[in-house]
Amino acid sequence: MSYKIAVIPGDGTGPEVVAEGLKVLEVAASRTGFTVELTNYDLGGERYMRTGETLPDSVIEEFRQHDAIFLGAVGHPDVPPGVLEQGVLLKARFALDQYINLRPVRLIPGVETPIKNKGHKEIDYAIIRENSGGMYTGMGGNSRPGTKDEVAIQEMVYTYDQVARCLRYAFEYARKYGKKARGVGENNTLALIGKSNVLTHMYKLWNRVFAEIGDQDYPDIKREYYHVDATCLYMVASPEMFDVLVVENMFGDIITDLGAITQGGLGVAAGGNLNPEGVSMFEPIGGSAPMWTGKNAINPLAAIGAVQMMLDHLGETEAASLIEKGIAHAVSKMKSMAANEMGMGTDAVGDLVADFVARG
Ligand code: IPM
Ligand code: MN
């Protein structure tokens, strides 16, 4: 097999972590017998300041000709906040209809969690964030802006189809990767996260579709429902109760940052923006970390984890599992997952994983 991968190193520490991800990707490819054809895309703050462009439509069209996209980070201290986030990241998600944001919350053995008395057996679940709707649609507006009569409206918007396709993906995921499927629990459980006690219109729809699809096509999946505020509490106090969570876009944005810190922080948390029928984009969840740029101090494991997810998604499961083991090996040699506290450089962490993948 040969895969065409679009690479967006992006801003700040993005290029440094992407380099380590690609180093591991090349080794995994030659070790397990596939090839990759990489196309580099110069997108991000520098390009914006040079040309005023964020993500041209012609590039979106080129992305469609690829098997996957690997993104480092966007966000530049000299560009107003929101320009690159919306112009590159959100534009790619929307234009390619990457309607799932898959963010596993798995504590790698050996990684420290800030939660007392919890380890990798307890912190072992996945969050499926709806990635195309909700408050991210940009619907709303401001009337009489700049006056004391200003009214601001930002709507939470979902269609039946958006909810249904997200829930279907989540049910399928629970069937394939739930705790029973992985041999670590009695059930495959899907929990819908919402706020049905306040957002009554919205959760009338989500709850109905959840029950309908579940009853009809996924009677083998155990269903649960939790309010999003209570979910935050449980993610800290008893994360072992979770298996697969499915959540609307904005709530998902918030709780996946909480999930990331419980799994060891932004240095290790990876995610995938998925269009199961199209082109998906994989990224470390952390941002561009400008203060660590060019210092060989940033943790590349999240980016390497994104490569692992990308290969899993492409069906290269042997390569993905080698990388997973390589990451665990690197963790056993590192002092910390925090930038500048790893006890070694960014490149040395990449070497540890790559060497393991080459030999392991
Ligand atoms: C994320 C980020 C983005 C989001 C921002 C940068 C637009 O926080 O990927 O979680 O809100 O989705
Ligand atoms: Mn976020």
Tab-separated table of C-alpha atoms and ligand atoms in Angstrom:
chain	number	residue	atom	x	y	z
A	1	MET	CA	0.000	0.000	0.000
A	2	SER	CA	0.989	3.588	-0.557
A	3	TYR	CA	-0.622	6.547	1.167
A	4	LYS	CA	-0.683	10.191	0.169
A	5	ILE	CA	-0.343	12.291	3.312
A	6	ALA	CA	-0.738	16.073	3.388
A	7	VAL	CA	1.504	17.576	6.067
A	8	ILE	CA	0.849	20.956	7.714
A	9	PRO	CA	3.707	21.694	10.123
A	10	GLY	CA	2.118	25.072	10.952
A	11	ASP	CA	3.228	27.486	13.649
A	12	GLY	CA	5.398	27.576	16.750
A	13	THR	CA	6.509	24.136	17.858
A	14	GLY	CA	4.316	22.522	15.170
A	15	PRO	CA	7.224	21.915	12.754
A	16	GLU	CA	9.399	20.383	15.499
A	17	VAL	CA	6.799	17.857	16.642
A	18	VAL	CA	5.748	17.099	13.058
A	19	ALA	CA	9.381	16.272	12.209
A	20	GLU	CA	9.418	13.664	14.987
A	21	GLY	CA	6.048	12.295	13.908
A	22	LEU	CA	7.311	11.899	10.338
A	23	LYS	CA	10.528	10.284	11.554
A	24	VAL	CA	8.437	7.617	13.297
A	25	LEU	CA	6.067	7.331	10.327
A	26	GLU	CA	8.918	6.587	7.889
A	27	VAL	CA	10.387	3.923	10.160
A	28	ALA	CA	6.985	2.306	10.734
A	29	ALA	CA	6.355	2.276	6.988
A	30	SER	CA	9.576	0.512	6.073
A	31	ARG	CA	9.277	-1.854	9.031
A	32	THR	CA	5.748	-3.050	8.239
A	33	GLY	CA	5.790	-2.672	4.467
A	34	PHE	CA	3.891	0.329	3.177
A	35	THR	CA	5.019	3.592	1.654
A	36	VAL	CA	3.996	7.201	2.171
A	37	GLU	CA	4.044	10.077	-0.234
A	38	LEU	CA	4.215	13.339	1.718
A	39	THR	CA	3.082	16.742	0.450
A	40	ASN	CA	4.141	19.654	2.591
A	41	TYR	CA	1.751	22.610	2.986
A	42	ASP	CA	3.020	25.958	4.104
A	43	LEU	CA	0.029	27.215	6.102
A	44	GLY	CA	-0.164	29.203	9.314
A	45	GLY	CA	0.954	32.529	10.736
A	46	GLU	CA	3.982	33.182	8.546
A	47	ARG	CA	2.061	32.607	5.339
A	48	TYR	CA	-0.840	34.719	6.562
A	49	MET	CA	1.456	37.645	7.360
A	50	ARG	CA	3.210	37.286	4.005
A	51	THR	CA	0.194	36.816	1.736
A	52	GLY	CA	-2.989	37.332	3.760
A	53	GLU	CA	-4.019	33.770	2.983
A	54	THR	CA	-5.118	31.260	5.603
A	55	LEU	CA	-6.344	28.130	3.807
A	56	PRO	CA	-7.030	28.770	0.102
A	57	ASP	CA	-9.850	26.817	-1.547
A	58	SER	CA	-7.359	25.377	-4.030
A	59	VAL	CA	-5.519	23.732	-1.133
A	60	ILE	CA	-8.771	22.239	0.153
A	61	GLU	CA	-9.228	20.695	-3.289
A	62	GLU	CA	-5.711	19.237	-3.088
A	63	PHE	CA	-6.438	17.849	0.379
A	64	ARG	CA	-9.311	15.890	-1.140
A	65	GLN	CA	-6.772	13.970	-3.236
A	66	HIS	CA	-4.969	12.735	-0.103
A	67	ASP	CA	-5.561	9.761	2.179
A	68	ALA	CA	-5.062	11.799	5.360
A	69	ILE	CA	-3.728	15.084	6.755
A	70	PHE	CA	-1.170	15.422	9.535
A	71	LEU	CA	-1.281	18.813	11.280
A	72	GLY	CA	1.234	20.218	13.788
A	73	ALA	CA	-0.338	23.376	15.231
A	74	VAL	CA	-1.728	26.733	14.195
A	75	GLY	CA	-1.594	29.942	16.245
A	76	HIS	CA	0.924	32.772	16.006
A	77	PRO	CA	1.622	35.528	18.576
A	78	ASP	CA	1.657	38.233	15.850
A	79	VAL	CA	-1.678	37.239	14.331
A	80	PRO	CA	-4.906	38.274	16.087
A	81	PRO	CA	-6.497	35.353	17.944
A	82	GLY	CA	-9.098	33.483	15.927
A	83	VAL	CA	-7.767	34.300	12.448
A	84	LEU	CA	-5.705	31.130	12.043
A	85	GLU	CA	-7.875	28.966	14.278
A	86	GLN	CA	-10.914	29.772	12.155
A	87	GLY	CA	-9.129	30.285	8.858
A	88	VAL	CA	-7.092	27.091	8.891
A	89	LEU	CA	-8.232	24.578	11.519
A	90	LEU	CA	-11.982	25.177	11.541
A	91	LYS	CA	-12.049	25.788	7.790
A	92	ALA	CA	-10.412	22.425	7.141
A	93	ARG	CA	-12.774	20.651	9.562
A	94	PHE	CA	-15.829	22.211	7.940
A	95	ALA	CA	-14.774	22.106	4.292
A	96	LEU	CA	-13.811	18.436	4.529
A	97	ASP	CA	-16.835	17.723	6.744
A	98	GLN	CA	-14.725	16.106	9.450
A	99	TYR	CA	-17.741	15.609	11.634
A	100	ILE	CA	-16.124	13.509	14.332
A	101	ASN	CA	-13.388	14.625	16.679
A	102	LEU	CA	-12.047	11.489	18.290
A	103	ARG	CA	-10.090	12.139	21.467
A	104	PRO	CA	-9.069	9.076	23.435
A	105	VAL	CA	-8.425	9.699	27.135
A	106	ARG	CA	-5.994	6.908	27.902
A	107	LEU	CA	-3.269	7.213	30.499
A	108	ILE	CA	-0.166	5.598	29.045
A	109	PRO	CA	1.400	3.335	31.692
A	110	GLY	CA	4.209	5.275	33.343
A	111	VAL	CA	2.742	8.704	32.657
A	112	GLU	CA	1.828	10.728	35.713
A	113	THR	CA	-1.746	11.924	36.149
A	114	PRO	CA	-2.714	14.777	38.469
A	115	ILE	CA	-5.547	12.583	39.803
A	116	LYS	CA	-4.569	10.966	43.074
A	117	ASN	CA	-4.872	7.175	43.269
A	118	LYS	CA	-5.837	6.673	39.622
A	119	GLY	CA	-3.760	4.899	37.018
A	120	HIS	CA	-3.967	3.540	33.503
A	121	LYS	CA	-6.657	1.021	34.467
A	122	GLU	CA	-8.986	3.803	35.604
A	123	ILE	CA	-8.186	6.425	32.966
A	124	ASP	CA	-9.054	4.448	29.848
A	125	TYR	CA	-11.946	5.850	27.812
A	126	ALA	CA	-12.654	7.773	24.635
A	127	ILE	CA	-14.491	11.000	23.933
A	128	ILE	CA	-16.248	11.375	20.612
A	129	ARG	CA	-16.842	15.064	20.064
A	130	GLU	CA	-19.309	16.133	17.374
A	131	ASN	CA	-17.183	18.384	15.177
A	132	SER	CA	-19.469	20.085	12.639
A	133	GLY	CA	-22.350	21.737	14.433
A	134	GLY	CA	-23.514	23.362	17.638
A	135	MET	CA	-22.180	26.807	18.485
A	136	TYR	CA	-19.349	26.357	15.983
A	137	THR	CA	-21.677	26.979	13.035
A	138	GLY	CA	-21.280	30.727	13.568
A	139	MET	CA	-25.026	31.390	13.408
A	140	GLY	CA	-26.167	34.496	15.198
A	141	GLY	CA	-25.051	38.073	15.187
A	142	ASN	CA	-24.889	41.401	16.964
A	143	SER	CA	-27.477	44.106	16.675
A	144	ARG	CA	-26.622	47.747	17.469
A	145	PRO	CA	-22.962	46.830	17.951
A	146	GLY	CA	-20.890	49.167	20.078
A	147	THR	CA	-23.907	50.653	21.845
A	148	LYS	CA	-25.425	49.991	25.253
A	149	ASP	CA	-28.339	48.340	23.462
A	150	GLU	CA	-26.146	45.729	21.830
A	151	VAL	CA	-27.609	42.248	21.630
A	152	ALA	CA	-25.342	39.267	20.871
A	153	ILE	CA	-26.699	35.905	19.770
A	154	GLN	CA	-24.651	32.754	19.189
A	155	GLU	CA	-26.864	29.822	18.398
A	156	MET	CA	-26.422	26.130	19.159
A	157	VAL	CA	-27.546	24.482	15.941
A	158	TYR	CA	-28.069	20.810	15.094
A	159	THR	CA	-29.954	18.968	12.414
A	160	TYR	CA	-31.334	15.459	12.778
A	161	ASP	CA	-28.774	14.191	10.257
A	162	GLN	CA	-25.820	15.708	12.068
A	163	VAL	CA	-26.915	14.122	15.323
A	164	ALA	CA	-27.680	10.765	13.724
A	165	ARG	CA	-24.384	10.403	11.855
A	166	CYS	CA	-22.404	11.327	14.957
A	167	LEU	CA	-24.308	8.891	17.171
A	168	ARG	CA	-23.986	6.099	14.589
A	169	TYR	CA	-20.238	6.588	14.505
A	170	ALA	CA	-20.176	6.530	18.314
A	171	PHE	CA	-22.222	3.314	18.534
A	172	GLU	CA	-19.946	1.649	15.968
A	173	TYR	CA	-16.885	2.829	17.858
A	174	ALA	CA	-18.283	1.470	21.140
A	175	ARG	CA	-18.939	-1.889	19.502
A	176	LYS	CA	-15.399	-2.077	18.139
A	177	TYR	CA	-13.337	-0.429	20.881
A	178	GLY	CA	-15.581	-0.493	23.977
A	179	LYS	CA	-14.404	-2.135	27.185
A	180	LYS	CA	-16.020	-5.491	26.411
A	181	ALA	CA	-14.536	-5.515	22.906
A	182	ARG	CA	-11.112	-4.849	24.411
A	183	GLY	CA	-11.566	-7.520	27.070
A	184	VAL	CA	-11.407	-5.114	30.007
A	185	GLY	CA	-15.090	-4.860	30.943
A	186	GLU	CA	-18.453	-6.558	30.849
A	187	ASN	CA	-20.176	-4.171	28.476
A	188	ASN	CA	-19.578	-1.886	25.583
A	189	THR	CA	-21.110	1.309	26.916
A	190	LEU	CA	-21.920	4.548	25.144
A	191	ALA	CA	-22.740	7.549	27.318
A	192	LEU	CA	-24.416	10.596	25.821
A	193	ILE	CA	-23.207	13.794	27.497
A	194	GLY	CA	-25.527	16.793	27.465
A	195	LYS	CA	-27.475	19.328	29.443
A	196	SER	CA	-31.032	18.123	29.056
A	197	ASN	CA	-32.179	19.896	32.218
A	198	VAL	CA	-31.533	23.321	30.642
A	199	LEU	CA	-31.076	22.919	26.876
A	200	THR	CA	-34.417	21.213	26.537
A	201	HIS	CA	-34.910	21.764	22.794
A	202	MET	CA	-31.475	20.494	21.917
A	203	TYR	CA	-31.536	17.394	24.088
A	204	LYS	CA	-35.060	16.456	23.047
A	205	LEU	CA	-33.451	15.812	19.667
A	206	TRP	CA	-30.208	14.167	20.863
A	207	ASN	CA	-31.982	11.924	23.374
A	208	ARG	CA	-34.628	10.817	20.905
A	209	VAL	CA	-32.118	9.904	18.207
A	210	PHE	CA	-29.856	8.225	20.786
A	211	ALA	CA	-32.718	5.982	21.929
A	212	GLU	CA	-34.058	5.319	18.417
A	213	ILE	CA	-30.750	4.347	16.837
A	214	GLY	CA	-29.699	2.453	19.940
A	215	ASP	CA	-32.886	0.396	20.139
A	216	GLN	CA	-32.988	-0.282	16.440
A	217	ASP	CA	-29.409	-1.063	15.494
A	218	TYR	CA	-27.284	-1.302	18.633
A	219	PRO	CA	-29.203	-3.263	21.292
A	220	ASP	CA	-25.865	-4.818	22.323
A	221	ILE	CA	-24.483	-1.414	23.412
A	222	LYS	CA	-25.321	-0.287	26.927
A	223	ARG	CA	-26.612	3.293	26.945
A	224	GLU	CA	-26.077	5.944	29.617
A	225	TYR	CA	-26.708	9.668	29.880
A	226	TYR	CA	-24.854	12.272	32.002
A	227	HIS	CA	-25.099	16.032	32.267
A	228	VAL	CA	-21.916	17.754	31.139
A	229	ASP	CA	-21.260	19.451	34.490
A	230	ALA	CA	-21.540	16.165	36.373
A	231	THR	CA	-19.322	14.584	33.721
A	232	CYS	CA	-16.479	16.966	34.674
A	233	LEU	CA	-16.812	15.857	38.248
A	234	TYR	CA	-16.793	12.144	37.345
A	235	MET	CA	-13.838	12.563	34.953
A	236	VAL	CA	-11.797	13.550	37.988
A	237	ALA	CA	-13.433	11.579	40.813
A	238	SER	CA	-14.227	8.286	39.070
A	239	PRO	CA	-12.990	8.103	35.482
A	240	GLU	CA	-13.191	4.300	35.628
A	241	MET	CA	-16.976	4.536	35.174
A	242	PHE	CA	-16.530	5.715	31.573
A	243	ASP	CA	-16.108	3.721	28.378
A	244	VAL	CA	-17.127	5.719	25.272
A	245	LEU	CA	-18.617	9.217	25.606
A	246	VAL	CA	-20.376	11.131	22.842
A	247	VAL	CA	-20.843	14.873	23.173
A	248	GLU	CA	-21.829	17.933	21.155
A	249	ASN	CA	-19.144	20.258	19.815
A	250	MET	CA	-18.647	23.001	22.433
A	251	PHE	CA	-19.128	20.795	25.474
A	252	GLY	CA	-16.730	18.384	23.788
A	253	ASP	CA	-14.143	21.108	23.274
A	254	ILE	CA	-14.222	21.837	26.993
A	255	ILE	CA	-14.282	18.341	28.444
A	256	THR	CA	-11.538	17.055	26.130
A	257	ASP	CA	-9.112	19.608	27.599
A	258	LEU	CA	-10.020	18.271	31.036
A	259	GLY	CA	-9.523	14.759	29.699
A	260	ALA	CA	-6.133	15.737	28.262
A	261	ILE	CA	-4.776	16.953	31.584
A	262	THR	CA	-5.917	13.768	33.334
A	263	GLN	CA	-4.025	11.686	30.757
A	264	GLY	CA	-0.764	13.534	31.332
A	265	GLY	CA	-1.273	16.836	29.593
A	266	LEU	CA	-1.041	18.397	26.173
A	267	GLY	CA	2.353	16.792	25.605
A	268	VAL	CA	0.702	13.419	25.103
A	269	ALA	CA	-2.907	14.030	24.020
A	270	ALA	CA	-3.704	13.349	20.357
A	271	GLY	CA	-6.887	13.634	18.348
A	272	GLY	CA	-8.377	12.892	14.973
A	273	ASN	CA	-10.800	15.054	12.987
A	274	LEU	CA	-12.581	12.337	11.085
A	275	ASN	CA	-14.711	12.152	8.027
A	276	PRO	CA	-15.304	8.396	7.943
A	277	GLU	CA	-16.308	8.697	4.276
A	278	GLY	CA	-13.667	11.262	3.318
A	279	VAL	CA	-10.324	12.785	4.288
A	280	SER	CA	-9.429	12.912	7.977
A	281	MET	CA	-6.923	15.117	9.809
A	282	PHE	CA	-4.811	14.087	12.784
A	283	GLU	CA	-3.221	16.457	15.269
A	284	PRO	CA	-1.677	16.831	18.687
A	285	ILE	CA	-4.348	18.576	20.803
A	286	GLY	CA	-1.882	21.100	22.280
A	287	GLY	CA	-1.336	24.402	20.524
A	288	SER	CA	1.698	26.047	18.968
A	289	ALA	CA	3.422	26.715	22.350
A	290	PRO	CA	5.309	29.838	21.117
A	291	MET	CA	7.484	30.075	24.244
A	292	TRP	CA	9.114	26.718	23.490
A	293	THR	CA	9.605	27.251	19.762
A	294	GLY	CA	13.009	26.249	18.420
A	295	LYS	CA	14.291	25.114	21.828
A	296	ASN	CA	14.141	21.339	21.269
A	297	ALA	CA	12.104	21.296	24.500
A	298	ILE	CA	8.558	20.405	23.419
A	299	ASN	CA	7.131	16.917	23.911
A	300	PRO	CA	6.535	15.280	20.515
A	301	LEU	CA	4.593	12.299	21.885
A	302	ALA	CA	1.197	13.856	21.162
A	303	ALA	CA	2.195	14.316	17.514
A	304	ILE	CA	3.584	10.791	17.387
A	305	GLY	CA	0.322	9.604	18.949
A	306	ALA	CA	-1.509	11.438	16.164
A	307	VAL	CA	0.526	9.450	13.625
A	308	GLN	CA	-0.458	6.283	15.482
A	309	MET	CA	-4.140	7.252	15.224
A	310	MET	CA	-3.705	8.110	11.542
A	311	LEU	CA	-2.227	4.699	10.768
A	312	ASP	CA	-4.946	2.952	12.742
A	313	HIS	CA	-7.506	4.898	10.723
A	314	LEU	CA	-5.798	3.937	7.445
A	315	GLY	CA	-5.905	0.272	8.465
A	316	GLU	CA	-2.166	-0.066	9.218
A	317	THR	CA	-2.894	-1.599	12.601
A	318	GLU	CA	0.435	-3.399	12.984
A	319	ALA	CA	2.359	-0.163	12.483
A	320	ALA	CA	-0.017	1.657	14.837
A	321	SER	CA	0.468	-0.877	17.583
A	322	LEU	CA	4.255	-0.790	17.188
A	323	ILE	CA	4.142	2.985	17.614
A	324	GLU	CA	1.938	2.609	20.680
A	325	LYS	CA	4.567	0.331	22.231
A	326	GLY	CA	7.328	2.683	21.111
A	327	ILE	CA	5.604	5.568	22.903
A	328	ALA	CA	5.359	3.487	26.092
A	329	HIS	CA	9.065	2.701	25.755
A	330	ALA	CA	9.940	6.402	25.394
A	331	VAL	CA	7.783	7.246	28.404
A	332	SER	CA	9.760	4.785	30.535
A	333	LYS	CA	12.946	6.754	29.777
A	334	MET	CA	11.564	10.291	30.161
A	335	LYS	CA	11.609	12.311	33.390
A	336	SER	CA	8.349	14.142	32.706
A	337	MET	CA	5.825	14.772	29.945
A	338	ALA	CA	6.092	18.552	30.405
A	339	ALA	CA	7.973	20.758	27.951
A	340	ASN	CA	11.586	21.387	28.975
A	341	GLU	CA	11.308	18.840	31.821
A	342	MET	CA	11.575	15.641	29.811
A	343	GLY	CA	15.230	15.033	30.716
A	344	MET	CA	16.027	14.952	26.983
A	345	GLY	CA	15.324	16.881	23.822
A	346	THR	CA	12.367	16.715	21.426
A	347	ASP	CA	14.524	14.888	18.868
A	348	ALA	CA	15.760	12.334	21.428
A	349	VAL	CA	12.173	11.413	22.336
A	350	GLY	CA	11.441	10.887	18.631
A	351	ASP	CA	14.579	8.750	18.319
A	352	LEU	CA	13.496	6.540	21.217
A	353	VAL	CA	10.158	5.804	19.558
A	354	ALA	CA	11.672	5.407	16.087
A	355	ASP	CA	14.392	3.027	17.329
A	356	PHE	CA	11.817	0.926	19.126
A	357	VAL	CA	9.598	0.774	16.047
A	358	ALA	CA	12.595	-0.212	13.910
A	359	ARG	CA	13.607	-3.071	16.217
A	360	GLY	CA	10.492	-3.901	18.310
B	1	IPM	C1	-9.544	22.369	19.691
B	1	IPM	C2	-9.294	23.844	19.703
B	1	IPM	C3	-10.118	24.488	18.612
B	1	IPM	C4	-11.586	24.253	18.899
B	1	IPM	C5	-9.834	26.002	18.436
B	1	IPM	C6	-8.355	26.271	18.250
B	1	IPM	C7	-10.631	26.596	17.314
B	1	IPM	O1	-9.565	24.371	20.958
B	1	IPM	O2	-9.188	21.713	18.692
B	1	IPM	O3	-10.054	21.830	20.674
B	1	IPM	O4	-12.224	25.033	19.608
B	1	IPM	O5	-12.106	23.251	18.412
B	2	MN	MN	-10.110	22.911	22.449
